[in-house]
């Protein structure tokens, strides 16, 4: 694969914050009607002004600055004292021991952790089982490192109650075909579904049977809505050296600006990740690492209140999408994403996404970013100001009617 081909697959036009680079070329040929007034809303990422960072985060950061060089120049995998604090909390949360010294690394965001984990496990020609739809960077990273993707369908629309809808037979077929890595997010990004205990148990059993490594992104595993039940893969009957779990405080806790993530599990993979981090970024920002001392240590009731606020927004937006004839959306069990499929339109869905931005001040992420079967879908991060989010979806609904086929 040429260097041009590798980078052509890393499109960033629809990534959060990149809307400023999107042009208007060709839009005059399909736009109808006038602009709709209202406060612009960028659903490509959460609004940290609407949902404030956890209490004490800035104070912890300031304490790191005051500490000076000892905090600025940590081990490449992060300050050991902070890793020990975080490791103990993660062990309690996930239900399995965490080796803070050799089995945990602090990274520049969970995105950094994902990059390092894939780079540490995928080389040219390696077969990788990958869920569709799932987080868009999964596919891009496997392609960038010249792995061969073996897609596994997540039938979240048709799944039985309590099931995410993973094609477990398809996963086993991918392992039989030679995949020795399975990469997925739980809760799923973009659909917000949570894998059932049966599904997680089957993933663990298949990984053990075929000697496969599993990388699981659990970024939203703290933001669970009532009745949702979560099973941590690493707490199942699976070899600890065959699992890497990725988490971080950027989403639920609104600490994205500090760029913090952690990966923990396989000591062999973590060691490789550290070697790569040493030449990519040296370490996660030293002063920011101190903020992890506040993670899982929020004031009593803080997390419950955060979940309740998001649930209220979720439910109002679900009601609005439910009022659009021909639109399907499954209620997310966790996280802050909606992944509605839109009805047939007189223009292509990519053009509709552009029309939303230009005529309604609403930015969404096209479903094609998450899988080839999701061309009729859009993803919205509803961690927004409640009133602004509902008004924005009302404008979206109006544009659906304007462009309906």
Coordinates of N, CA, C and O in Angstrom, one line a residue, residues 60-174:
X60 N -6.6 19.7 41.0 CA -5.6 18.6 40.9 C -4.5 19.0 39.8 O -3.3 18.7 40.0
X61 N -5.0 19.5 38.7 CA -4.1 20.0 37.7 C -3.1 21.0 38.2 O -1.9 20.9 38.0
X62 N -3.6 22.0 38.9 CA -2.8 23.1 39.5 C -1.8 22.5 40.4 O -0.6 22.9 40.5
X63 N -2.2 21.5 41.2 CA -1.2 20.9 42.1 C -0.1 20.2 41.4 O 1.0 20.2 41.8
X64 N -0.5 19.6 40.2 CA 0.6 19.0 39.4 C 1.5 20.0 38.8 O 2.8 19.8 38.8
X65 N 1.0 21.2 38.5 CA 1.9 22.3 38.0 C 2.8 22.7 39.1 O 4.0 22.9 38.9
X66 N 2.2 22.9 40.3 CA 3.0 23.3 41.5 C 4.1 22.3 41.8 O 5.2 22.7 42.3
X67 N 3.9 21.0 41.6 CA 4.9 20.0 41.9 C 6.1 20.1 40.9 O 7.2 19.8 41.3
X68 N 5.8 20.6 39.7 CA 6.9 20.9 38.8 C 7.4 19.7 38.1 O 6.7 18.9 37.6
X69 N 8.8 19.7 38.0 CA 9.4 18.6 37.1 C 9.1 17.2 37.5 O 9.0 16.4 36.6
X70 N 8.9 16.9 38.8 CA 8.5 15.6 39.2 C 7.2 15.1 38.5 O 7.0 13.9 38.3
X71 N 6.3 16.1 38.3 CA 5.1 15.7 37.7 C 5.2 15.8 36.2 O 4.5 15.1 35.4
X72 N 6.0 16.8 35.7 CA 6.1 17.0 34.3 C 6.8 15.9 33.5 O 6.4 15.5 32.4
X73 N 7.8 15.2 34.2 CA 8.6 14.2 33.5 C 8.4 12.9 34.2 O 9.3 12.4 35.0
X74 N 7.3 12.2 34.0 CA 7.0 10.9 34.6 C 7.6 9.8 33.7 O 8.1 10.1 32.6
X75 N 7.5 8.6 34.1 CA 7.8 7.5 33.2 C 6.9 7.6 32.0 O 5.9 8.3 32.0
X76 N 7.4 7.0 30.9 CA 6.6 7.1 29.7 C 5.2 6.6 29.8 O 4.2 7.1 29.2
X77 N 5.0 5.6 30.7 CA 3.7 5.0 30.9 C 2.9 5.7 31.9 O 1.8 5.4 32.2
X78 N 3.5 6.8 32.5 CA 2.8 7.6 33.5 C 3.3 7.4 34.9 O 4.0 6.5 35.2
X79 N 3.0 8.4 35.7 CA 3.5 8.4 37.1 C 3.0 7.2 37.9 O 1.8 6.8 37.9
X80 N 3.9 6.5 38.5 CA 3.6 5.2 39.2 C 2.6 5.4 40.3 O 1.6 4.6 40.5
X81 N 2.8 6.5 41.1 CA 1.8 6.7 42.2 C 0.4 6.9 41.7 O -0.6 6.4 42.3
X82 N 0.3 7.6 40.6 CA -1.1 7.8 40.0 C -1.6 6.5 39.4 O -2.8 6.2 39.6
X83 N -0.7 5.8 38.8 CA -1.1 4.5 38.2 C -1.6 3.6 39.3 O -2.6 2.8 39.2
X84 N -1.0 3.6 40.5 CA -1.4 2.7 41.6 C -2.8 3.1 42.1 O -3.7 2.3 42.4
X85 N -3.0 4.4 42.2 CA -4.4 4.9 42.6 C -5.4 4.5 41.6 O -6.5 4.0 42.0
X86 N -5.2 4.8 40.4 CA -6.1 4.5 39.3 C -6.3 3.0 39.2 O -7.4 2.5 39.0
X87 N -5.2 2.2 39.2 CA -5.3 0.8 39.1 C -6.2 0.2 40.1 O -7.0 -0.7 39.9
X88 N -6.1 0.6 41.4 CA -6.9 0.1 42.5 C -8.4 0.4 42.2 O -9.3 -0.5 42.4
X89 N -8.7 1.6 41.7 CA -10.1 2.0 41.5 C -10.6 1.2 40.3 O -11.8 0.7 40.3
X90 N -9.8 1.0 39.3 CA -10.3 0.3 38.1 C -10.5 -1.2 38.4 O -11.4 -1.9 37.9
X91 N -9.7 -1.8 39.3 CA -9.9 -3.2 39.7 C -11.2 -3.3 40.4 O -12.0 -4.3 40.2
X92 N -11.5 -2.4 41.3 CA -12.8 -2.4 42.0 C -14.0 -2.3 41.0 O -15.0 -2.9 41.2
X93 N -13.8 -1.4 40.0 CA -14.9 -1.1 39.1 C -15.1 -2.3 38.1 O -16.3 -2.6 37.8
X94 N -14.0 -2.9 37.6 CA -14.2 -3.9 36.6 C -14.2 -5.3 37.1 O -14.5 -6.3 36.4
X95 N -13.9 -5.5 38.4 CA -14.0 -6.8 39.0 C -12.9 -7.8 38.8 O -13.1 -9.0 38.9
X96 N -11.7 -7.3 38.5 CA -10.5 -8.1 38.2 C -9.3 -7.3 38.6 O -9.3 -6.1 38.5
X97 N -8.2 -8.0 39.1 CA -7.0 -7.2 39.5 C -6.4 -6.5 38.3 O -6.5 -6.9 37.2
X98 N -5.8 -5.3 38.7 CA -5.0 -4.5 37.7 C -3.6 -4.4 38.2 O -3.3 -4.0 39.3
X99 N -2.7 -4.8 37.3 CA -1.2 -4.7 37.6 C -0.8 -3.2 37.3 O -0.5 -2.9 36.1
X100 N -0.8 -2.4 38.3 CA -0.5 -0.9 38.0 C 0.9 -0.7 37.6 O 1.1 0.2 36.8
X101 N 1.8 -1.5 38.0 CA 3.2 -1.3 37.6 C 3.5 -1.7 36.1 O 4.1 -1.0 35.4
X102 N 3.0 -2.9 35.8 CA 3.4 -3.4 34.4 C 2.2 -3.6 33.5 O 2.4 -3.8 32.3
X103 N 1.0 -3.5 34.0 CA -0.2 -3.7 33.1 C -1.1 -2.5 33.0 O -2.3 -2.7 32.6
X104 N -0.6 -1.3 33.1 CA -1.4 -0.1 33.0 C -0.5 1.0 32.4 O 0.6 1.2 32.8
X105 N -1.1 1.7 31.4 CA -0.4 2.9 30.8 C -1.4 4.0 30.8 O -2.6 3.9 30.4
X106 N -0.9 5.2 31.1 CA -1.7 6.5 30.9 C -1.3 7.1 29.6 O -0.1 7.1 29.2
X107 N -2.3 7.4 28.8 CA -2.1 7.9 27.4 C -2.7 9.2 27.2 O -3.6 9.7 27.9
X108 N -2.3 9.9 26.1 CA -3.0 11.2 25.7 C -4.4 10.9 25.1 O -4.6 10.8 23.9
X109 N -5.3 10.7 26.0 CA -6.7 10.5 25.6 C -6.9 9.0 25.3 O -6.0 8.2 25.1
X110 N -8.2 8.6 25.3 CA -8.5 7.2 24.9 C -8.2 7.0 23.5 O -7.9 5.8 23.1
X111 N -8.2 8.0 22.7 CA -7.8 7.9 21.3 C -6.4 7.5 21.2 O -6.0 6.6 20.4
X112 N -5.5 8.1 22.0 CA -4.1 7.7 22.0 C -4.0 6.3 22.5 O -3.1 5.5 21.9
X113 N -4.8 5.8 23.5 CA -4.7 4.5 23.9 C -5.1 3.5 22.8 O -4.4 2.4 22.6
X114 N -6.1 3.9 22.0 CA -6.6 3.0 20.9 C -5.5 2.9 19.9 O -5.2 1.8 19.4
X115 N -4.9 4.0 19.5 CA -3.9 4.0 18.5 C -2.7 3.1 18.9 O -2.2 2.2 18.2
X116 N -2.3 3.3 20.2 CA -1.1 2.5 20.6 C -1.5 1.0 20.7 O -0.6 0.1 20.4
X117 N -2.7 0.7 21.2 CA -3.1 -0.7 21.3 C -3.1 -1.4 20.0 O -2.7 -2.6 19.8
X118 N -3.7 -0.8 19.0 CA -3.8 -1.4 17.6 C -2.4 -1.5 17.0 O -2.1 -2.5 16.4
X119 N -1.6 -0.4 17.2 CA -0.2 -0.5 16.7 C 0.6 -1.6 17.3 O 1.5 -2.1 16.7
X120 N 0.3 -1.9 18.5 CA 1.0 -2.9 19.3 C 0.5 -4.4 18.9 O 1.2 -5.3 19.4
X121 N -0.5 -4.5 18.2 CA -1.1 -5.8 17.9 C -1.3 -6.1 16.5 O -1.6 -7.3 16.1
X122 N -1.2 -5.1 15.6 CA -1.6 -5.3 14.2 C -0.4 -5.0 13.3 O 0.2 -3.9 13.4
X123 N 0.0 -5.9 12.4 CA 1.0 -5.6 11.4 C 0.4 -6.0 10.0 O -0.7 -6.6 9.9
X124 N 1.2 -5.8 9.0 CA 0.7 -6.0 7.6 C 0.2 -7.4 7.4 O 0.9 -8.4 7.8
X125 N -1.0 -7.6 6.9 CA -1.6 -8.9 6.6 C -2.3 -9.5 7.8 O -3.0 -10.6 7.6
X126 N -2.2 -9.0 9.0 CA -2.8 -9.6 10.1 C -4.4 -9.5 10.0 O -4.9 -8.4 9.6
X127 N -5.1 -10.5 10.3 CA -6.5 -10.5 10.2 C -7.1 -10.1 11.5 O -6.7 -10.5 12.6
X128 N -8.0 -9.1 11.4 CA -8.6 -8.5 12.6 C -10.2 -8.5 12.5 O -10.7 -8.1 11.5
X129 N -10.8 -9.1 13.5 CA -12.3 -9.1 13.6 C -12.7 -7.8 14.1 O -12.2 -7.3 15.1
X130 N -13.6 -7.1 13.4 CA -14.1 -5.8 13.7 C -15.6 -5.7 13.6 O -16.1 -6.2 12.6
X131 N -16.2 -5.0 14.5 CA -17.7 -4.9 14.5 C -18.1 -3.8 13.6 O -17.4 -2.8 13.4
X132 N -19.2 -4.0 12.9 CA -19.9 -2.9 12.1 C -21.3 -2.9 12.5 O -22.0 -3.9 12.4
X133 N -21.9 -1.7 12.9 CA -21.1 -0.4 13.1 C -20.4 -0.4 14.4 O -20.8 -1.0 15.4
X134 N -19.3 0.4 14.4 CA -18.6 0.6 15.6 C -17.7 1.9 15.4 O -17.8 2.5 14.4
X135 N -17.0 2.2 16.5 CA -16.2 3.5 16.5 C -15.4 3.6 15.2 O -14.7 2.7 14.8
X136 N -15.5 4.8 14.5 CA -14.9 4.9 13.2 C -13.4 4.7 13.2 O -12.8 4.3 12.2
X137 N -12.7 5.1 14.3 CA -11.2 4.9 14.3 C -10.8 3.5 14.2 O -9.7 3.2 13.8
X138 N -11.6 2.6 14.7 CA -11.2 1.1 14.7 C -10.8 0.7 13.2 O -9.8 0.2 13.0
X139 N -11.8 1.0 12.3 CA -11.5 0.6 10.9 C -10.3 1.3 10.4 O -9.5 0.7 9.7
X140 N -10.2 2.6 10.6 CA -9.2 3.4 10.0 C -7.8 3.0 10.5 O -6.8 2.9 9.8
X141 N -7.7 2.6 11.8 CA -6.4 2.2 12.3 C -6.0 0.8 11.8 O -4.8 0.6 11.4
X142 N -7.0 -0.1 11.7 CA -6.6 -1.4 11.1 C -6.1 -1.3 9.7 O -5.1 -1.9 9.3
X143 N -6.8 -0.4 8.9 CA -6.4 -0.2 7.5 C -5.0 0.5 7.5 O -4.2 0.2 6.6
X144 N -4.8 1.5 8.4 CA -3.5 2.2 8.4 C -2.3 1.3 8.6 O -1.3 1.4 8.0
X145 N -2.5 0.3 9.5 CA -1.5 -0.6 9.8 C -1.5 -1.8 8.9 O -0.8 -2.8 9.2
X146 N -2.3 -1.7 7.9 CA -2.3 -2.7 6.8 C -2.8 -4.1 7.2 O -2.3 -5.1 6.7
X147 N -3.7 -4.1 8.2 CA -4.3 -5.3 8.6 C -5.5 -5.7 7.7 O -5.9 -4.8 6.9
X148 N -5.9 -6.9 7.8 CA -7.1 -7.3 6.9 C -8.3 -7.4 7.8 O -8.3 -8.1 8.8
X149 N -9.3 -6.6 7.5 CA -10.5 -6.6 8.4 C -11.5 -7.7 8.0 O -11.7 -8.0 6.8
X150 N -12.0 -8.4 9.1 CA -13.0 -9.4 8.9 C -14.2 -8.9 9.7 O -14.3 -9.0 10.9
X151 N -15.2 -8.2 9.0 CA -16.3 -7.6 9.6 C -17.2 -8.6 10.3 O -17.5 -9.7 9.8
X152 N -17.7 -8.1 11.4 CA -18.7 -8.9 12.2 C -19.9 -8.0 12.4 O -19.8 -6.9 13.0
X153 N -21.1 -8.4 12.0 CA -22.3 -7.5 12.0 C -22.9 -7.4 13.4 O -23.0 -8.4 14.1
X154 N -23.2 -6.1 13.8 CA -23.9 -5.9 15.0 C -25.4 -5.5 14.6 O -25.6 -4.4 14.1
X155 N -26.3 -6.5 14.7 CA -27.7 -6.3 14.3 C -28.4 -5.6 15.4 O -29.4 -6.2 16.0
X156 N -28.1 -4.4 15.8 CA -28.7 -3.8 16.9 C -30.1 -3.4 16.7 O -30.9 -3.3 17.6
X157 N -30.5 -3.2 15.4 CA -31.9 -2.9 15.2 C -32.9 -4.1 15.4 O -34.0 -3.9 15.8
X158 N -32.4 -5.3 15.1 CA -33.2 -6.5 15.2 C -33.0 -7.3 16.5 O -33.7 -8.2 16.7
X159 N -32.1 -6.9 17.3 CA -31.7 -7.7 18.5 C -32.8 -7.8 19.5 O -33.7 -6.9 19.6
X160 N -32.8 -9.0 20.1 CA -33.8 -9.2 21.2 C -33.5 -8.3 22.4 O -32.4 -7.8 22.5
X161 N -34.5 -8.1 23.2 CA -34.4 -7.2 24.4 C -33.2 -7.7 25.2 O -33.1 -8.9 25.5
X162 N -32.4 -6.8 25.7 CA -31.3 -7.1 26.5 C -30.0 -7.6 25.8 O -29.0 -7.9 26.4
X163 N -30.1 -7.7 24.5 CA -29.0 -8.1 23.7 C -28.5 -6.9 22.8 O -29.3 -6.1 22.3
X164 N -27.1 -6.9 22.6 CA -26.6 -5.9 21.7 C -26.9 -6.2 20.3 O -27.1 -5.4 19.4
X165 N -26.8 -7.6 20.0 CA -27.1 -8.0 18.6 C -25.9 -8.5 17.8 O -25.9 -8.6 16.6
X166 N -24.8 -8.8 18.5 CA -23.6 -9.2 17.9 C -23.8 -10.6 17.2 O -24.3 -11.5 17.8
X167 N -23.3 -10.7 16.0 CA -23.4 -12.0 15.2 C -22.2 -12.8 15.8 O -21.1 -12.8 15.3
X168 N -22.5 -13.6 16.8 CA -21.5 -14.5 17.4 C -21.0 -15.6 16.5 O -19.9 -16.0 16.6
X169 N -21.9 -16.1 15.6 CA -21.5 -17.1 14.7 C -20.5 -16.4 13.7 O -19.5 -17.0 13.3
X170 N -20.8 -15.2 13.3 CA -19.9 -14.4 12.5 C -18.5 -14.2 13.1 O -17.5 -14.2 12.4
X171 N -18.5 -13.9 14.4 CA -17.3 -13.7 15.1 C -16.5 -15.0 15.1 O -15.2 -15.0 14.9
X172 N -17.1 -16.2 15.4 CA -16.4 -17.4 15.4 C -15.9 -17.7 14.0 O -14.7 -18.2 13.8
X173 N -16.6 -17.4 12.9 CA -16.2 -17.6 11.6 C -14.9 -16.7 11.3 O -14.0 -17.2 10.6
X174 N -14.9 -15.5 11.8 CA -13.7 -14.7 11.7 C -12.5 -15.3 12.4 O -11.4 -15.3 11.8

